[in-house]
The first five atom37 places (N, CA, C, CB, O) and aatype in JSON, in Angstrom:
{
  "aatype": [20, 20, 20, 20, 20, 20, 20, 20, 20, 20, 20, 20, 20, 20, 20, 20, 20, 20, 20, 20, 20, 20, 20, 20, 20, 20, 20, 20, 20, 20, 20, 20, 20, 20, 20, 20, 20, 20, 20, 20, 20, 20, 20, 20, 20, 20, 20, 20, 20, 20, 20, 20, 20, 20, 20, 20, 20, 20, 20, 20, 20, 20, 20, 20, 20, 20, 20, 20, 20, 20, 20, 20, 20, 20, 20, 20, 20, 20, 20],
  "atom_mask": [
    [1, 1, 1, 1, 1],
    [1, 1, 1, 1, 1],
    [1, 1, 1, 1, 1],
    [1, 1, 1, 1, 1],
    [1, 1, 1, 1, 1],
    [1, 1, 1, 1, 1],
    [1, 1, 1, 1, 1],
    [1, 1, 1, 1, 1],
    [1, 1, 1, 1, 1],
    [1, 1, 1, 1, 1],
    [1, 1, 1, 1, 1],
    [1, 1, 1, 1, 1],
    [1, 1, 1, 1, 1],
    [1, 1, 1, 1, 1],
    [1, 1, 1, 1, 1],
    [1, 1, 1, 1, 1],
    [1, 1, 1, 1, 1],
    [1, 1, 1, 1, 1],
    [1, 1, 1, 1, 1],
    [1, 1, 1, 1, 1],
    [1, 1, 1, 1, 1],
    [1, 1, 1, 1, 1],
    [1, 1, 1, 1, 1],
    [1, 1, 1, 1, 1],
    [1, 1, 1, 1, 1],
    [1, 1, 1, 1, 1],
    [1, 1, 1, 1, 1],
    [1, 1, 1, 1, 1],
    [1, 1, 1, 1, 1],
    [1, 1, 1, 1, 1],
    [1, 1, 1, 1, 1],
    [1, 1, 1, 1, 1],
    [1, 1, 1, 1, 1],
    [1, 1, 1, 1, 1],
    [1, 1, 1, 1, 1],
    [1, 1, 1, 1, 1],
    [1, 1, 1, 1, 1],
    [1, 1, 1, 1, 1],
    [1, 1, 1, 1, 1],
    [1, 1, 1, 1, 1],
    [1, 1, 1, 1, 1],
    [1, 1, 1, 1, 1],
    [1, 1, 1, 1, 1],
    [1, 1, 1, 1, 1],
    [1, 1, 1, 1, 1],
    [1, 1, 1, 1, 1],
    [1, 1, 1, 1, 1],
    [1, 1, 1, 1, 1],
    [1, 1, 1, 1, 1],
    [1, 1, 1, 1, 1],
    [1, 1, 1, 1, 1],
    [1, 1, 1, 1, 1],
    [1, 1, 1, 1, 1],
    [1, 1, 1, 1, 1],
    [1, 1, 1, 1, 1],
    [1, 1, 1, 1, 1],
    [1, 1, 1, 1, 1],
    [1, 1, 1, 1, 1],
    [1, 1, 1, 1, 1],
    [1, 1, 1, 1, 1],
    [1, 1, 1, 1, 1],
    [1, 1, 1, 1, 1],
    [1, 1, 1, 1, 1],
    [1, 1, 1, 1, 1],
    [1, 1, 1, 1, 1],
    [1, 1, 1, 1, 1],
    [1, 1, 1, 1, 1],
    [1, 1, 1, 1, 1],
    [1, 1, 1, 1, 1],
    [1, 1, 1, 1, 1],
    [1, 1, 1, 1, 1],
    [1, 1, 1, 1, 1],
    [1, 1, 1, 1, 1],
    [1, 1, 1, 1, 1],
    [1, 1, 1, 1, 1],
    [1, 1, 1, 1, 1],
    [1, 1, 1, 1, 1],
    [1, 1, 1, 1, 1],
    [1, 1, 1, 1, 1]
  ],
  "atom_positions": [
    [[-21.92, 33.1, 13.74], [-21.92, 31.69, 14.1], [-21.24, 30.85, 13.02], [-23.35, 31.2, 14.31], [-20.51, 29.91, 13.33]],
    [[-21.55, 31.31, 11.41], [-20.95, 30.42, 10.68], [-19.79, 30.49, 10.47], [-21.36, 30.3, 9.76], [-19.26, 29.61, 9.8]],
    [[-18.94, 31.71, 11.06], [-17.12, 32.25, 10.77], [-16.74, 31.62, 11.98], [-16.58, 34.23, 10.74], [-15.52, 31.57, 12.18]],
    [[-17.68, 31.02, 13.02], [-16.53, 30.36, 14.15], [-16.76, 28.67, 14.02], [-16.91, 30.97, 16.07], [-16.15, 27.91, 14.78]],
    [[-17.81, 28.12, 12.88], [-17.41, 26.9, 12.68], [-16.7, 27.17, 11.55], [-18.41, 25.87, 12.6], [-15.73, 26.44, 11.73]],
    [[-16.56, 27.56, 10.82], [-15.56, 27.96, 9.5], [-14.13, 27.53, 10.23], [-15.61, 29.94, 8.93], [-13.44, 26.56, 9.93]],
    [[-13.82, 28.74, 11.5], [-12.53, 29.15, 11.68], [-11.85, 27.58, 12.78], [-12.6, 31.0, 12.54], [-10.77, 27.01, 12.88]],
    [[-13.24, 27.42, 13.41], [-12.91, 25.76, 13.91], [-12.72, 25.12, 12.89], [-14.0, 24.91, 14.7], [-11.54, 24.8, 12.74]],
    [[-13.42, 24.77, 12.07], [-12.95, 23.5, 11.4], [-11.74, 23.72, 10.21], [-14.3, 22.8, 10.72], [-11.31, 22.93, 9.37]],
    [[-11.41, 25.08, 10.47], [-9.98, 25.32, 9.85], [-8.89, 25.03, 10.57], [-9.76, 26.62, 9.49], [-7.87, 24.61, 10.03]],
    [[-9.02, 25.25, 12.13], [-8.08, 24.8, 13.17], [-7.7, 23.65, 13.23], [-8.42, 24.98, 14.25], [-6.53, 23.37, 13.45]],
    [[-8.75, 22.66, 13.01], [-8.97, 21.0, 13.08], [-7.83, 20.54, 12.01], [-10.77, 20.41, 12.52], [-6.87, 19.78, 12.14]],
    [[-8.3, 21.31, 10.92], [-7.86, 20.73, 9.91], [-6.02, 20.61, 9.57], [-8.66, 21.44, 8.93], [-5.21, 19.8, 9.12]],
    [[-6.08, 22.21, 10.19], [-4.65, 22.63, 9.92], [-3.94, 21.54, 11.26], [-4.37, 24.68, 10.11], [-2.81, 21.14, 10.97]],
    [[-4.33, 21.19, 12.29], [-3.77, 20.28, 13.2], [-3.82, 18.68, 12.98], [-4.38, 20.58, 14.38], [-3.15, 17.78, 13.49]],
    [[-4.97, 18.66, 11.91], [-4.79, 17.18, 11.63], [-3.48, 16.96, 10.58], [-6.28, 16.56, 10.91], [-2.66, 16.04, 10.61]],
    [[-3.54, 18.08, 9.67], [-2.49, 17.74, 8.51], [-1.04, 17.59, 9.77], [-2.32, 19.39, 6.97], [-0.44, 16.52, 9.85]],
    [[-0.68, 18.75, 10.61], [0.28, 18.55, 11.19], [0.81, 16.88, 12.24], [0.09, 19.75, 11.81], [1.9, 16.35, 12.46]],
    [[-0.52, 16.56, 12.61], [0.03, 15.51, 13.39], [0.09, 14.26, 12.39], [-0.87, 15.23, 14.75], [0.9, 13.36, 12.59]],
    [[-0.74, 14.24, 11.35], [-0.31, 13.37, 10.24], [1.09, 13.36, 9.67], [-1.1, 13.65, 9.2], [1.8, 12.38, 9.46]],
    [[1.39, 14.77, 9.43], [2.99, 14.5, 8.69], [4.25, 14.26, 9.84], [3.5, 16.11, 7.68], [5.42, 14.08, 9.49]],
    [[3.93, 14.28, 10.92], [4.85, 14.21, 11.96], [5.39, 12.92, 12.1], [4.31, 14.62, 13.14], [4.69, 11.93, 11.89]],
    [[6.8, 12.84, 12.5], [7.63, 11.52, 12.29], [7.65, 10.89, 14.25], [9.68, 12.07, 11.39], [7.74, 11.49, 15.33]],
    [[7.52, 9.39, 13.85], [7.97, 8.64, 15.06], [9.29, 7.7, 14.79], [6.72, 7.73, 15.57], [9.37, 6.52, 14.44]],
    [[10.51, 8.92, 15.16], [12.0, 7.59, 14.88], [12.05, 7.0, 15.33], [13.26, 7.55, 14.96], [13.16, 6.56, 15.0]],
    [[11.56, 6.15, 16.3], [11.78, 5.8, 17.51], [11.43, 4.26, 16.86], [10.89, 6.6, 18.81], [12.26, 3.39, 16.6]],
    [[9.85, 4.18, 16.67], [8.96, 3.87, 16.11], [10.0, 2.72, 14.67], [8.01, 5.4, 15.79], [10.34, 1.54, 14.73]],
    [[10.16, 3.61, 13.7], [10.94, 3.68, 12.3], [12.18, 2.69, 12.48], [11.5, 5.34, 11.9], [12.5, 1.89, 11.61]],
    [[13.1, 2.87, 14.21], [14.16, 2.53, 14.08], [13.86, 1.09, 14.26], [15.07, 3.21, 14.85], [14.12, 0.1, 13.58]],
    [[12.98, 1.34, 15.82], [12.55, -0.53, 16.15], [12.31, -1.53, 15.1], [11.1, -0.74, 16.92], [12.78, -2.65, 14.87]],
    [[11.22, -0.6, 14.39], [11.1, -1.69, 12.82], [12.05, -2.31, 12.32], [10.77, -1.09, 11.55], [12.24, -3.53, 12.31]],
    [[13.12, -0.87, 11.56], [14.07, -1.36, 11.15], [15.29, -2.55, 11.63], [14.38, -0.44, 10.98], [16.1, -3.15, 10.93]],
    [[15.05, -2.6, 13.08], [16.03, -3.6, 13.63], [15.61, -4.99, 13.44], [16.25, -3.39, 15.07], [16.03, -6.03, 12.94]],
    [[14.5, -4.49, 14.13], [13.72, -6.44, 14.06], [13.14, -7.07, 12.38], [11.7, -6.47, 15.29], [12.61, -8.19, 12.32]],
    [[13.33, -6.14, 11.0], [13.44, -6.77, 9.98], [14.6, -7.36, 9.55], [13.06, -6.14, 9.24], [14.64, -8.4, 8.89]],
    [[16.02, -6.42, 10.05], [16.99, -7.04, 9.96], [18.17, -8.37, 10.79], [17.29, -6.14, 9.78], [19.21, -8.99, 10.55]],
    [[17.11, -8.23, 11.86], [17.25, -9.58, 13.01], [17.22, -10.84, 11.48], [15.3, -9.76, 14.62], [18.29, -11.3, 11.08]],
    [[15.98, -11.2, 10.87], [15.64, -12.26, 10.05], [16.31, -12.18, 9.05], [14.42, -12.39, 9.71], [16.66, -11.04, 8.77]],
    [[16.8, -13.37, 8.08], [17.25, -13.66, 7.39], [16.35, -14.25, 6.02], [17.99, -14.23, 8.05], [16.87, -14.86, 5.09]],
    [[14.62, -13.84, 6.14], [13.93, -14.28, 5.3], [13.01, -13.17, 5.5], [13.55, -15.65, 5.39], [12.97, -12.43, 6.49]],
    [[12.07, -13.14, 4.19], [10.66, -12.74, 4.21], [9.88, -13.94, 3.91], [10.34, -11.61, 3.2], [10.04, -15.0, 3.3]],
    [[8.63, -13.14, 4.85], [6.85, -13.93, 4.13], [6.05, -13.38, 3.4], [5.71, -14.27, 5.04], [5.64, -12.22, 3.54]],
    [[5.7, -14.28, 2.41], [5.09, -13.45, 1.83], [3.21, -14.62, 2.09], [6.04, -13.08, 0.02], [2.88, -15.8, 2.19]],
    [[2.76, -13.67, 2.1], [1.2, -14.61, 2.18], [0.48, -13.89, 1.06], [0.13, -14.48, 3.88], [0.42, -12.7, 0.76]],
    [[-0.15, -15.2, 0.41], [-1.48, -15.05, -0.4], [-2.1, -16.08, -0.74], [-1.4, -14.44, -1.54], [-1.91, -17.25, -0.4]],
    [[-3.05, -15.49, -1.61], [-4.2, -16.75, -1.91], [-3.75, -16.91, -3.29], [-6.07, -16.37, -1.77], [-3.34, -15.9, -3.85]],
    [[-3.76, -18.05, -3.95], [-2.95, -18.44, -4.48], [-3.78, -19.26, -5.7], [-2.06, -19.04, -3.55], [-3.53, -20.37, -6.16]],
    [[-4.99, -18.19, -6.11], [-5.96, -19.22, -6.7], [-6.57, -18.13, -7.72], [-7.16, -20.04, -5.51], [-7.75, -17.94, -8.02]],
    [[-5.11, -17.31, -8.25], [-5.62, -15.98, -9.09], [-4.84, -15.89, -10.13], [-5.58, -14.59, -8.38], [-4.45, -14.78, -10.49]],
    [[-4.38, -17.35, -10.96], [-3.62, -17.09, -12.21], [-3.95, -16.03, -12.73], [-3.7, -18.0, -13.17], [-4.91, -15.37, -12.32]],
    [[-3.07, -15.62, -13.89], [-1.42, -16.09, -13.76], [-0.73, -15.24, -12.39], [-0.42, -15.56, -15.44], [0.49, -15.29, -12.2]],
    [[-1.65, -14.46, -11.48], [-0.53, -13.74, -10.99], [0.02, -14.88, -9.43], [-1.18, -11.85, -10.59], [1.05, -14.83, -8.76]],
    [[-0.98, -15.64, -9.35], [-0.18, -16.45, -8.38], [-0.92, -17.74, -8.51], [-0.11, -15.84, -6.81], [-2.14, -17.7, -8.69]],
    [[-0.14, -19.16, -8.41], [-1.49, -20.31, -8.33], [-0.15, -21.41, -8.26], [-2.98, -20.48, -10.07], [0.97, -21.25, -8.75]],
    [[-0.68, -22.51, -7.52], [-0.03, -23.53, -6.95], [0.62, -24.34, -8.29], [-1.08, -24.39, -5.98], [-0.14, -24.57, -9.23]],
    [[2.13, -24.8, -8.34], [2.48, -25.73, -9.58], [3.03, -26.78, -8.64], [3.64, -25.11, -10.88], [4.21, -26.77, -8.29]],
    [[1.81, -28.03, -8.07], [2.42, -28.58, -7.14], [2.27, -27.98, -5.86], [3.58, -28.68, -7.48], [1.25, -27.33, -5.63]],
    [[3.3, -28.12, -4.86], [3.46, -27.57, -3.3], [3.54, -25.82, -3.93], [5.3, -28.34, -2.22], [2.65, -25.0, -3.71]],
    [[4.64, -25.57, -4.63], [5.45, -24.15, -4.88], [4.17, -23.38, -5.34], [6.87, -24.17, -6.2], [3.33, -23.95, -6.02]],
    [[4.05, -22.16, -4.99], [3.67, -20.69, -5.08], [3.98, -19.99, -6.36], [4.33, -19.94, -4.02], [4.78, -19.05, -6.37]],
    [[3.38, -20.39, -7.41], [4.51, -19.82, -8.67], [3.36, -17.99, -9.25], [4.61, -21.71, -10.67], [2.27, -17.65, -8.79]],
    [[4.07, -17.39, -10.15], [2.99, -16.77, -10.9], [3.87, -15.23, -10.8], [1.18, -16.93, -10.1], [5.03, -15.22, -10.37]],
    [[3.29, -14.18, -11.17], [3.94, -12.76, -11.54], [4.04, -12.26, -9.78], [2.68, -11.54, -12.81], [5.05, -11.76, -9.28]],
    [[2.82, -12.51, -9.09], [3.44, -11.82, -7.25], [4.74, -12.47, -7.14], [2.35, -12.44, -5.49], [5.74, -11.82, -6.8]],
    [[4.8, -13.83, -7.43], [5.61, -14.58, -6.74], [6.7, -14.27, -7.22], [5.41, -15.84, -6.72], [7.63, -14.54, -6.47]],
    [[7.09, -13.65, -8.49], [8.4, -13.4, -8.65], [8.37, -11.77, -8.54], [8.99, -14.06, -10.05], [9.36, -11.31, -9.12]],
    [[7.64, -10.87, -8.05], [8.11, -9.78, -7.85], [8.43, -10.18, -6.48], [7.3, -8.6, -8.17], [9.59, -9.94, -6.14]],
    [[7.57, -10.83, -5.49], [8.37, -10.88, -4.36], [9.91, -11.58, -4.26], [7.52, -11.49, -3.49], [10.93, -11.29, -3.64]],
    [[9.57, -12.51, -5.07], [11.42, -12.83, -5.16], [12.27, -11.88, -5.4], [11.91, -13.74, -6.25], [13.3, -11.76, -4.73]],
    [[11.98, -11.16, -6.32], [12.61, -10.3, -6.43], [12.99, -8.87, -5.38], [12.15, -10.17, -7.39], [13.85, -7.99, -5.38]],
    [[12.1, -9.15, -4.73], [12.23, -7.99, -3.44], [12.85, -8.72, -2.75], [10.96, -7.36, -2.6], [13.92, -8.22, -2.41]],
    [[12.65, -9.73, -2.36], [13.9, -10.51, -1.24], [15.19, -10.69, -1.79], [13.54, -12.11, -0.75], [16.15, -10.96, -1.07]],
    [[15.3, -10.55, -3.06], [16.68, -10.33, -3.52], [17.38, -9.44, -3.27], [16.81, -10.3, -4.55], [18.56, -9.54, -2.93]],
    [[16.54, -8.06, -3.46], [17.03, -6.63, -3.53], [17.4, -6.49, -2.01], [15.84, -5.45, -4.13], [18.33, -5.72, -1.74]],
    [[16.76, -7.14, -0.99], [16.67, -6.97, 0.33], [17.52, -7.74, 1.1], [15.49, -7.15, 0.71], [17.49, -7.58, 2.32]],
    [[18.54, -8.86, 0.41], [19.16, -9.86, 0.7], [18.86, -10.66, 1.53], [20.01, -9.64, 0.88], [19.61, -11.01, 2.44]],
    [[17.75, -11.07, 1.34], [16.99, -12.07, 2.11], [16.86, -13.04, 1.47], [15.81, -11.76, 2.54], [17.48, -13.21, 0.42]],
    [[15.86, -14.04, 2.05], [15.36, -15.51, 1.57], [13.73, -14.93, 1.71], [15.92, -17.16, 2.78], [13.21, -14.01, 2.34]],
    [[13.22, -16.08, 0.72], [11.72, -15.51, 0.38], [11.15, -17.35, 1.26], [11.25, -15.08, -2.08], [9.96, -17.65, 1.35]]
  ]
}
């Protein structure tokens, strides 16, 4: 009894790893189109966690705020 839940939950397992690593292009490509439709990113947060982000005025300033700038750079976007 205990070598056929053993050998089940070896089956399980070996089928979960497989459908986990399995690719959806399809999936991957759609994404990829409709990020490059826009000409900006969003970025959202709370904005009340100096120094890494906190209001100077209206603007969003702090260390997120310029790594995300910096990703919309790399990405040739607008932030």
């Amino acid at each position: 009894m205990k070598k056929n839940i053993l050998a089940l939950l070896t089956v399980i397992s070996i089928l979960t790893i497989f459908v986990g690593c399995s690719s959806d292009t399809n999936k991957t490509q759609s994404n990829e189109n409709s990020n490059s439709k826009s000409g900006t990113l969003t970025m959202y947060t709370n904005a009340e966690f100096a120094p890494f982000e906190y209001f100077e005025g209206e603007k969003v300033v702090g260390v997120d705020a310029d790594i995300a700038e910096i990703i919309a750079a790399s990405a040739g976007k607008e932030l």
